[in-house]
Coordinates of C-alpha atoms and ligand atoms in Angstrom, one line a residue:
M274 CA -20.2 21.6 -0.2
P275 CA -19.5 22.7 -3.9
L276 CA -23.8 25.2 -4.8
R277 CA -25.8 23.3 -6.7
S278 CA -28.3 24.3 -9.5
A279 CA -32.4 23.2 -9.3
A280 CA -31.1 20.9 -12.3
G281 CA -29.1 19.5 -9.5
A282 CA -25.8 20.3 -11.5
P283 CA -23.0 21.6 -9.9
V284 CA -21.7 25.7 -10.1
V285 CA -18.6 26.1 -10.1
P286 CA -19.0 29.0 -6.4
A287 CA -17.4 32.3 -6.9
S288 CA -14.5 30.8 -3.9
A289 CA -13.6 28.0 -6.1
A290 CA -12.2 29.1 -8.8
P291 CA -8.7 29.8 -9.9
V292 CA -8.7 27.3 -6.6
F293 CA -4.6 25.9 -7.9
A294 CA -2.0 27.8 -6.0
P295 CA -2.6 26.4 -1.9
G296 CA -1.8 22.9 -1.9
R297 CA 0.6 23.5 -4.5
A298 CA 3.1 26.6 -2.6
A299 CA 2.4 24.2 0.6
A300 CA 4.0 21.3 -0.7
E301 CA 7.6 23.7 -2.2
E302 CA 8.6 23.1 1.7
V303 CA 9.9 20.1 1.7
P304 CA 11.5 18.2 5.0
R305 CA 14.8 18.0 5.8
P306 CA 16.2 15.5 8.0
V307 CA 17.3 16.3 11.3
P308 CA 20.9 15.7 12.0
G309 CA 21.7 12.7 13.9
S310 CA 18.2 11.6 14.7
D311 CA 16.7 8.9 13.4
N312 CA 14.9 11.2 9.9
L313 CA 15.2 9.9 6.1
P314 CA 15.8 13.2 3.3
G315 CA 11.8 13.1 2.4
I316 CA 10.3 11.5 5.5
V317 CA 9.1 14.1 8.9
K318 CA 8.4 11.3 11.7
P319 CA 11.4 9.2 12.8
L320 CA 12.5 6.4 11.4
P321 CA 13.8 3.9 14.6
A322 CA 15.6 0.8 13.4
E323 CA 14.5 -1.6 15.8
W324 CA 11.2 -0.4 13.5
F325 CA 12.6 -0.3 10.0
V326 CA 15.0 -0.6 7.0
R327 CA 15.4 2.5 4.9
R328 CA 15.7 1.6 1.4
D329 CA 16.2 5.0 -0.4
S330 CA 13.7 7.3 -0.1
N331 CA 11.5 4.2 1.1
A332 CA 10.6 2.7 5.2
E333 CA 10.1 -0.8 4.8
M334 CA 8.1 -2.5 7.7
R335 CA 10.9 -4.2 10.2
W336 CA 8.2 -7.8 10.3
D337 CA 10.1 -8.9 14.4
A338 CA 9.0 -5.7 15.1
L339 CA 5.0 -7.2 14.7
R340 CA 6.6 -9.4 18.3
D341 CA 8.5 -7.6 21.7
A342 CA 11.3 -9.6 23.0
D343 CA 9.9 -11.6 25.0
G344 CA 7.6 -13.7 21.4
K345 CA 4.2 -10.7 23.1
A346 CA 1.7 -8.6 19.9
A347 CA 3.8 -5.5 19.4
V348 CA 1.0 -4.9 17.2
G349 CA -2.8 -5.5 16.5
R350 CA -4.6 -5.9 13.8
H351 CA -3.3 -2.4 12.9
V352 CA 0.1 -1.0 12.1
P353 CA 0.2 2.4 15.0
V354 CA 0.7 5.4 12.4
E355 CA 4.8 6.0 13.6
R356 CA 5.1 2.2 12.7
F357 CA 3.4 1.8 9.0
F358 CA 6.2 1.9 5.4
V359 CA 6.6 4.2 3.4
R360 CA 6.7 4.3 0.3
N361 CA 7.9 8.2 -1.5
H362 CA 8.5 8.3 -5.1
T363 CA 10.4 11.6 -3.8
S364 CA 9.4 13.7 -0.8
T365 CA 7.1 14.5 1.9
P366 CA 4.9 17.6 1.4
L367 CA 4.2 19.5 3.9
I368 CA 0.8 21.0 2.9
D369 CA -1.0 23.2 4.7
P370 CA -5.0 21.4 5.3
V371 CA -6.5 25.1 5.2
G372 CA -5.3 26.4 2.3
W373 CA -5.7 22.8 0.4
R374 CA -8.3 22.6 -2.0
L375 CA -9.7 19.1 -4.0
R376 CA -9.7 20.1 -7.5
L377 CA -12.3 18.0 -9.8
F378 CA -13.0 18.7 -13.3
G379 CA -12.8 17.1 -16.3
S380 CA -15.3 15.7 -19.4
G381 CA -16.6 13.1 -17.6
L382 CA -18.4 15.6 -15.1
H383 CA -21.0 17.9 -16.2
G384 CA -20.2 21.2 -17.8
A385 CA -16.9 19.3 -18.6
P386 CA -14.9 22.4 -16.3
P387 CA -11.3 22.6 -17.7
P388 CA -8.3 22.3 -14.6
E389 CA -9.0 26.4 -14.6
R390 CA -13.0 25.5 -13.8
A391 CA -12.2 22.9 -11.3
L392 CA -14.5 22.3 -8.8
G393 CA -12.8 23.2 -5.7
F394 CA -13.9 21.0 -2.4
G395 CA -12.1 22.2 1.1
L396 CA -11.3 19.7 4.6
D397 CA -14.7 21.4 5.5
D398 CA -16.4 20.8 2.2
L399 CA -15.0 16.7 2.4
R400 CA -16.1 16.6 6.2
A401 CA -19.0 17.7 5.8
L402 CA -20.4 15.0 3.2
P403 CA -21.5 11.4 5.4
A404 CA -18.2 9.8 6.2
T405 CA -17.5 6.1 6.5
R406 CA -14.7 3.9 7.9
I407 CA -13.2 1.3 6.6
D408 CA -10.5 -1.1 7.3
A409 CA -7.7 -1.5 4.1
L410 CA -4.1 -2.8 3.5
I411 CA -2.1 -0.5 1.6
E412 CA 0.8 -2.9 0.1
C413 CA 3.2 -1.9 -2.6
A414 CA 2.9 -4.0 -6.2
G415 CA 6.8 -4.4 -5.0
N416 CA 6.8 -5.8 -1.8
G417 CA 8.8 -9.3 -2.4
R418 CA 10.9 -8.4 -5.0
S419 CA 13.8 -9.1 -3.1
Y420 CA 13.2 -12.6 -3.7
F421 CA 12.6 -12.7 -7.1
D422 CA 17.0 -12.4 -7.1
R423 CA 17.3 -14.4 -3.7
Q424 CA 14.8 -18.0 -4.1
Q425 CA 15.1 -17.9 -8.2
G426 CA 18.1 -15.6 -9.4
E427 CA 15.5 -12.9 -11.6
R428 CA 17.0 -9.9 -10.8
A429 CA 14.3 -6.8 -10.7
P430 CA 15.9 -3.1 -10.3
G431 CA 13.4 -1.0 -7.9
T432 CA 13.8 -1.6 -4.3
P433 CA 14.9 -4.2 -3.0
W434 CA 12.0 -4.8 -0.2
T435 CA 11.1 -8.1 1.3
L436 CA 8.1 -8.5 2.8
G437 CA 7.9 -5.6 4.9
S438 CA 5.9 -2.3 2.4
I439 CA 2.7 -3.3 3.4
G440 CA 0.6 -2.1 6.4
S441 CA -3.1 -2.3 8.2
A442 CA -5.0 0.4 9.2
S443 CA -8.5 1.8 9.6
W444 CA -9.2 4.5 7.7
R445 CA -12.0 7.3 7.9
G446 CA -13.3 9.7 4.8
V447 CA -15.9 9.7 2.5
R448 CA -16.6 7.6 -0.5
L449 CA -14.6 9.1 -4.1
A450 CA -18.3 7.8 -5.0
E451 CA -20.1 10.6 -2.7
V452 CA -17.4 13.5 -3.4
L453 CA -17.3 12.8 -7.7
R454 CA -21.5 12.7 -7.4
A455 CA -21.4 15.8 -5.3
A456 CA -19.1 17.9 -8.8
G457 CA -21.4 15.5 -11.2
L458 CA -20.7 12.3 -12.3
T459 CA -22.3 11.9 -15.4
D460 CA -22.5 8.5 -17.1
R461 CA -19.6 9.2 -19.4
A462 CA -17.3 9.0 -17.4
V463 CA -14.5 5.5 -17.8
D464 CA -11.3 6.4 -16.0
V465 CA -10.6 9.2 -13.5
L466 CA -7.4 10.5 -12.5
P467 CA -5.7 11.0 -8.6
T468 CA -2.7 14.1 -8.6
G469 CA -0.4 13.7 -5.8
L470 CA 1.1 17.0 -4.6
D471 CA 4.5 16.0 -3.8
P472 CA 7.2 17.2 -6.1
D473 CA 7.8 15.7 -9.9
Y474 CA 9.5 12.8 -9.6
V475 CA 12.1 12.8 -12.0
V476 CA 15.2 9.8 -13.2
D477 CA 17.6 10.3 -14.6
G478 CA 17.0 13.3 -16.5
T479 CA 13.5 12.6 -17.3
N480 CA 10.5 14.4 -15.6
Y481 CA 7.3 12.3 -15.2
G482 CA 5.8 14.8 -13.2
P483 CA 3.3 14.8 -9.9
V484 CA 2.5 11.1 -9.5
R485 CA -0.6 10.8 -10.3
R486 CA -2.7 7.3 -11.9
P487 CA -6.0 6.2 -13.2
L488 CA -8.7 4.6 -11.7
P489 CA -11.3 3.2 -13.4
I490 CA -14.9 4.4 -12.6
A491 CA -16.2 1.5 -12.1
K492 CA -13.6 1.2 -9.2
A493 CA -14.0 4.5 -7.9
L494 CA -17.3 4.1 -7.4
D495 CA -17.0 0.2 -5.5
D496 CA -15.2 1.1 -2.3
A497 CA -12.8 3.9 -2.8
L498 CA -12.6 6.2 -0.2
L499 CA -10.7 9.8 0.1
A500 CA -9.2 9.4 3.0
Y501 CA -8.7 12.5 6.0
E502 CA -8.1 10.2 9.2
M503 CA -6.0 6.7 9.4
N504 CA -6.7 4.9 12.6
G505 CA -9.2 7.7 14.5
A506 CA -6.5 10.8 14.0
P507 CA -5.6 13.0 11.3
L508 CA -4.0 12.0 8.6
T509 CA 0.0 12.9 9.1
P510 CA 2.4 13.8 6.5
D511 CA 4.1 10.4 5.8
H512 CA 0.5 8.9 5.1
G513 CA -0.9 11.7 2.8
A514 CA -1.7 14.8 5.2
P515 CA -4.1 16.1 4.2
V516 CA -6.7 14.1 2.4
R517 CA -5.3 10.9 0.2
L518 CA -7.0 8.1 -1.3
V519 CA -7.3 4.6 -0.4
V520 CA -8.0 1.6 -2.9
P521 CA -9.1 -2.0 -1.0
G522 CA -7.1 -4.8 -3.0
W523 CA -5.3 -2.6 -5.2
V524 CA -1.4 -2.5 -5.7
G525 CA -0.6 0.6 -3.0
I526 CA 0.3 2.9 -6.7
A527 CA -3.7 3.5 -6.6
S528 CA -3.5 4.6 -3.6
I529 CA -2.4 8.3 -4.5
K530 CA -1.2 10.3 -0.9
W531 CA -1.2 14.5 -0.8
V532 CA -4.1 14.7 -3.8
G533 CA -5.3 17.6 -5.6
S534 CA -6.7 17.4 -8.3
I535 CA -9.0 15.0 -10.0
E536 CA -9.6 14.4 -13.4
V537 CA -12.8 12.5 -14.4
A538 CA -12.8 12.3 -18.3
D539 CA -14.5 10.5 -20.8
H540 CA -12.3 8.5 -22.6
P541 CA -9.4 6.3 -21.0
L542 CA -6.8 8.2 -18.9
H543 CA -3.4 7.9 -19.2
S544 CA 0.0 8.4 -17.1
P545 CA 3.7 6.9 -16.7
W546 CA 1.8 5.0 -13.5
N547 CA -0.4 2.9 -15.7
T548 CA 1.8 3.0 -18.8
D549 CA 5.0 2.5 -18.8
F550 CA 5.2 1.6 -14.6
Y551 CA 3.0 -0.8 -12.9
R552 CA 2.7 -3.1 -15.4
M553 CA 3.7 -6.7 -16.2
F554 CA 7.3 -6.3 -18.6
G555 CA 9.1 -9.4 -20.2
P556 CA 9.3 -12.9 -21.3
G557 CA 6.0 -14.5 -20.6
H558 CA 4.3 -11.3 -21.2
P559 CA 2.4 -9.2 -24.0
P560 CA 5.0 -7.8 -25.9
G561 CA 4.9 -3.8 -25.4
G562 CA 3.6 -4.7 -21.1
G563 CA 0.7 -6.6 -19.9
P564 CA -2.6 -4.8 -18.2
A565 CA -2.0 -2.2 -15.7
L566 CA -1.7 -4.1 -12.0
T567 CA -5.0 -3.6 -10.6
T568 CA -5.6 -6.6 -7.2
Q569 CA -2.8 -7.6 -5.1
V570 CA -2.6 -11.7 -4.8
V571 CA -1.6 -14.5 -2.2
K572 CA 0.7 -13.6 0.9
S573 CA 2.4 -14.6 3.5
A574 CA 4.8 -13.5 6.1
F575 CA 6.5 -15.1 9.7
E576 CA 6.9 -12.1 12.4
L577 CA 10.0 -13.0 12.8
A578 CA 13.5 -11.5 12.3
E579 CA 15.1 -13.6 9.6
G580 CA 17.8 -15.5 10.5
A581 CA 16.0 -15.4 14.4
R582 CA 17.5 -18.0 16.8
L583 CA 15.3 -20.5 18.5
T584 CA 16.9 -22.9 21.9
A585 CA 16.9 -26.4 20.8
G586 CA 14.3 -29.4 22.8
R587 CA 12.5 -26.1 23.7
E588 CA 8.0 -25.5 22.3
H589 CA 8.0 -22.4 20.3
R590 CA 4.9 -20.4 19.2
L591 CA 5.6 -18.8 15.7
H592 CA 2.9 -16.0 14.7
G593 CA 2.6 -14.5 11.2
R594 CA 0.1 -13.4 9.0
S595 CA -1.3 -13.7 5.8
W596 CA -3.5 -11.5 3.3
S597 CA -5.2 -11.5 -0.2
G598 CA -6.7 -8.4 -2.9
T599 CA -9.5 -10.4 -3.6
A600 CA -10.8 -12.7 -1.6
P601 CA -10.6 -13.6 2.7
V602 CA -8.2 -15.7 3.5
R603 CA -9.0 -19.6 4.1
L604 CA -6.1 -21.9 4.7
V605 CA -3.0 -21.3 6.0
E606 CA -0.7 -24.4 5.7
V607 CA 3.1 -23.9 7.5
S608 CA 5.8 -26.3 7.6
T609 CA 9.4 -26.3 9.3
D610 CA 11.8 -28.7 7.6
G611 CA 12.2 -27.3 3.4
G612 CA 8.4 -27.3 2.3
R613 CA 8.5 -31.8 3.6
S614 CA 5.5 -31.6 5.0
W615 CA 3.0 -29.2 6.0
R616 CA 0.2 -28.6 8.7
R617 CA -2.4 -26.5 9.2
A618 CA -1.6 -22.7 11.3
E619 CA -4.8 -22.2 13.7
L620 CA -6.0 -18.6 12.0
A621 CA -6.9 -16.3 15.7
E622 CA -9.4 -14.1 13.4
E623 CA -12.1 -14.9 11.2
P624 CA -10.8 -13.9 7.9
R625 CA -12.2 -10.3 6.0
A626 CA -11.0 -9.4 2.6
A627 CA -10.1 -6.3 3.8
G628 CA -6.8 -7.3 5.9
W629 CA -4.5 -9.8 6.8
T630 CA -5.2 -13.0 9.5
R631 CA -3.1 -13.5 11.7
W632 CA -1.9 -16.9 12.6
S633 CA 0.2 -19.4 15.3
V634 CA 1.6 -22.5 15.0
D635 CA 3.8 -24.7 17.7
W636 CA 6.9 -25.8 16.8
R637 CA 9.4 -28.2 18.9
P638 CA 12.5 -28.0 17.0
E639 CA 14.9 -31.1 19.0
R640 CA 18.0 -30.8 17.3
P641 CA 20.5 -27.4 16.5
G642 CA 21.0 -26.8 13.2
R643 CA 19.6 -24.1 10.4
Y644 CA 16.1 -24.4 9.3
E645 CA 13.5 -23.4 6.1
L646 CA 10.4 -22.3 7.4
R647 CA 7.5 -21.7 5.1
A648 CA 3.8 -19.8 5.0
R649 CA 1.7 -20.6 2.6
A650 CA -2.2 -19.2 2.3
T651 CA -5.4 -20.3 0.0
D652 CA -7.7 -17.6 -0.3
R653 CA -11.4 -18.3 -0.4
G654 CA -11.6 -18.2 -4.1
G655 CA -9.0 -21.1 -4.0
A656 CA -5.5 -18.4 -5.4
T657 CA -2.9 -20.0 -3.1
Q658 CA 1.0 -19.0 -3.4
P659 CA 2.8 -20.9 -5.7
E660 CA 6.0 -22.3 -5.5
W661 CA 7.8 -20.3 -7.8
A662 CA 6.6 -16.6 -9.2
A663 CA 6.2 -15.2 -12.7
F664 CA 8.9 -13.6 -13.2
N665 CA 8.1 -10.1 -15.0
R666 CA 10.9 -7.1 -15.5
E667 CA 9.7 -5.1 -13.1
G668 CA 9.9 -7.5 -9.8
Y669 CA 6.1 -6.9 -9.4
L670 CA 3.7 -9.2 -7.3
F671 CA 6.2 -11.8 -5.6
G672 CA 3.6 -14.0 -4.7
A673 CA 4.8 -16.6 -4.1
V674 CA 6.1 -19.1 -1.0
V675 CA 9.0 -17.2 1.1
A676 CA 11.5 -19.3 2.6
H677 CA 12.8 -18.1 5.8
P678 CA 15.6 -19.3 7.5
V679 CA 16.1 -19.7 11.1
T680 CA 19.1 -21.2 13.6
V681 CA 18.5 -23.6 16.3
L682 CA 20.7 -23.3 18.9
Ligands
MTE172 N1 1.4 11.6 -4.5 C1 2.2 10.0 -4.2 N2 0.8 9.4 -3.9 C2 1.7 8.1 -3.3 C3 2.9 7.1 -3.4 C4 3.8 8.9 -4.0 O1 5.3 8.4 -4.4 N3 2.9 9.9 -3.9 N4 3.5 6.5 -3.3 C5 2.8 4.4 -3.3 C6 3.2 3.6 -4.0 S1 4.1 3.1 -4.8 C7 2.2 3.3 -2.7 S2 2.8 1.3 -1.9 C8 1.5 4.0 -0.9 C9 2.6 4.4 -0.3 O2 1.7 4.3 1.3 P1 1.8 4.4 2.3 O3 3.9 5.8 2.7 O4 1.4 6.0 3.1 O5 2.9 3.7 3.0 O6 1.8 5.3 -1.7 C10 1.2 5.0 -2.9 N5 0.3 7.1 -3.3
MO173 MO1 3.9 1.2 -4.0

């Protein structure tokens, strides 16, 4: 814990002044692929083809991997860490948790400490603060992007995700609010800027610097978590060890991994991740882009391979999951005839805002042929998946109903 004066203003402990080096120095050590293994350069954990589809520096979760060959559930409410999708702008840094310090500075703190007088919180300091456990989804803003092209004939550059850049986990850590207050938060703070310790993001000769994205103070104080555990174990390198941010309901980019510093400012902050990226650009959007993306839209997915083969004249149980960034799911409808008729799916659990809702329907296809399955969810806020998603140049927030082809034999 940083020391505090009697007045409540934090006193920078001698050991906390300059705390720049450790995390960063350790972060220079970038993991290398093991030849002939399931690894990808830049990602530490193995990526077996049964669980993942590799997409550049990223690994997409295969939805069909949530079921065994015999149709039994292979994954419960939460996705095991080893099966969780990975979205890396660059590569996973290996950070020594002992030398790591979270540095807090900026005009929104008492005494407005500049970066070189940042307050340093070690992992033990964070663990000494009250711990909180939450369930939350991490979902990339570009999840479903490839369907802009495949369903709407509108191509967007960027990782061509299907629906697998999402995962649910149980996260334990300390509320960001708690740490901000311990650091001497003032009521003038408007934005906080968490910065990752991964290598700088460089594209076509432009160096955008380390991955970082401002978060409005209201959301920071509401439910953002500085997580050090995922599904009951310390964070692993690929998912942000030693500490990452988890911002429930918001686009995945808000949940900065490998946090090294947090600027707290009394004025709006900017980084390429809320100016150039993660806003809606293109026809139908304001010139210069829409507002910085925040909450996720309603989506649904089947726990089934695309083009799965099913036997005719037999009862099948189709399983899937639906979710929304803003409210619990209220209703899931499924169509097995290309969207002509719909019926209610049976929900397997009481829908909650923080996570997805599992569901299933029976289906007995009598005749062989090609079919298109569709699932459409509605949340308690009244948001329903549309037939068509508003296009945007970067292909964010594809929330339309997805046509899932299967073959009946
Ligand atoms: N430091 C850092 N944080 C990051 C990223 C990154 O590349 N670097 N990617 C973001 C994006 S775009 C997403 S979708 C999530 C993915 O989290 P995961 O890899 O644990 O699934 O992390 C976010 N946090
Ligand atoms: Mo993302």
